[in-house]
Amino acid sequence: PGVNDFDAAAIRANHSMPPRCGLFYFEINIINKGEDGIGFCKERSRLNRLPG
């Protein structure tokens, strides 16, 4: 696990959430708890920082 935000990483799905979708579900499995952050990002967002 990292010590600060510079040690962060992100995961991006192969397909985006449908824009007209009123409700969307996804599931993750956290195998090593640390400072977790979950968010949405644009297609070209950097993957070496926290999302959002």
PDB file of C-alpha atoms in Angstrom:
ATOM      1  CA  PRO A   1       0.000   0.000   0.000  1.00  0.00           C
ATOM      2  CA  GLY A   2       1.069   3.518  -0.697  1.00  0.00           C
ATOM      3  CA  VAL A   3       1.798   6.230   1.801  1.00  0.00           C
ATOM      4  CA  ASN A   4       0.168   9.189   0.024  1.00  0.00           C
ATOM      5  CA  ASP A   5      -1.845  10.180  -3.070  1.00  0.00           C
ATOM      6  CA  PHE A   6       1.259   9.872  -5.261  1.00  0.00           C
ATOM      7  CA  ASP A   7       1.211   6.108  -4.654  1.00  0.00           C
ATOM      8  CA  ALA A   8      -2.360   5.785  -5.948  1.00  0.00           C
ATOM      9  CA  ALA A   9      -3.654   3.727  -8.848  1.00  0.00           C
ATOM     10  CA  ALA A  10      -6.943   3.450 -10.710  1.00  0.00           C
ATOM     11  CA  ILE A  11      -8.844   0.830 -12.653  1.00  0.00           C
ATOM     12  CA  ARG A  12     -11.020   1.687 -15.625  1.00  0.00           C
ATOM     13  CA  ALA A  13     -13.717  -0.539 -17.147  1.00  0.00           C
ATOM     14  CA  ASN A  14     -13.709  -1.590 -20.802  1.00  0.00           C
ATOM     15  CA  HIS A  15     -17.207  -0.160 -21.293  1.00  0.00           C
ATOM     16  CA  SER A  16     -18.620   3.041 -19.878  1.00  0.00           C
ATOM     17  CA  MET A  17     -21.810   3.440 -17.890  1.00  0.00           C
ATOM     18  CA  PRO A  18     -24.705   4.080 -20.326  1.00  0.00           C
ATOM     19  CA  PRO A  19     -25.549   7.827 -20.247  1.00  0.00           C
ATOM     20  CA  ARG A  20     -29.318   7.219 -20.099  1.00  0.00           C
ATOM     21  CA  CYS A  21     -29.067   4.639 -17.343  1.00  0.00           C
ATOM     22  CA  GLY A  22     -31.023   5.685 -14.257  1.00  0.00           C
ATOM     23  CA  LEU A  23     -29.396   3.041 -12.064  1.00  0.00           C
ATOM     24  CA  PHE A  24     -26.066   1.305 -12.597  1.00  0.00           C
ATOM     25  CA  TYR A  25     -24.461  -1.509 -10.594  1.00  0.00           C
ATOM     26  CA  PHE A  26     -20.872  -2.666 -10.429  1.00  0.00           C
ATOM     27  CA  GLU A  27     -19.009  -4.824  -7.964  1.00  0.00           C
ATOM     28  CA  ILE A  28     -15.425  -4.821  -6.682  1.00  0.00           C
ATOM     29  CA  ASN A  29     -13.403  -7.083  -4.431  1.00  0.00           C
ATOM     30  CA  ILE A  30     -10.907  -5.272  -2.162  1.00  0.00           C
ATOM     31  CA  ILE A  31      -8.094  -7.678  -1.315  1.00  0.00           C
ATOM     32  CA  ASN A  32      -5.784  -5.282   0.536  1.00  0.00           C
ATOM     33  CA  LYS A  33      -7.516  -2.502   2.448  1.00  0.00           C
ATOM     34  CA  GLY A  34      -5.827   0.870   2.498  1.00  0.00           C
ATOM     35  CA  GLU A  35      -7.087   4.369   1.791  1.00  0.00           C
ATOM     36  CA  ASP A  36      -9.793   3.490  -0.732  1.00  0.00           C
ATOM     37  CA  GLY A  37     -11.420   5.913  -3.122  1.00  0.00           C
ATOM     38  CA  ILE A  38     -14.155   5.132  -5.602  1.00  0.00           C
ATOM     39  CA  GLY A  39     -15.210   7.606  -8.252  1.00  0.00           C
ATOM     40  CA  PHE A  40     -16.008   8.225 -11.873  1.00  0.00           C
ATOM     41  CA  CYS A  41     -13.625   9.624 -14.451  1.00  0.00           C
ATOM     42  CA  LYS A  42     -13.464  10.552 -18.100  1.00  0.00           C
ATOM     43  CA  GLU A  43     -12.115   8.205 -20.756  1.00  0.00           C
ATOM     44  CA  ARG A  44      -8.699   9.881 -20.897  1.00  0.00           C
ATOM     45  CA  SER A  45      -8.103  10.283 -17.168  1.00  0.00           C
ATOM     46  CA  ARG A  46      -4.710   9.298 -15.794  1.00  0.00           C
ATOM     47  CA  LEU A  47      -4.618   5.900 -14.106  1.00  0.00           C
ATOM     48  CA  ASN A  48      -1.749   6.702 -11.712  1.00  0.00           C
ATOM     49  CA  ARG A  49      -3.820   8.884  -9.378  1.00  0.00           C
ATOM     50  CA  LEU A  50      -7.034   8.700  -7.358  1.00  0.00           C
ATOM     51  CA  PRO A  51     -10.244   8.755  -9.436  1.00  0.00           C
ATOM     52  CA  GLY A  52     -12.597  11.701  -9.729  1.00  0.00           C
TER      53      GLY A  52
END
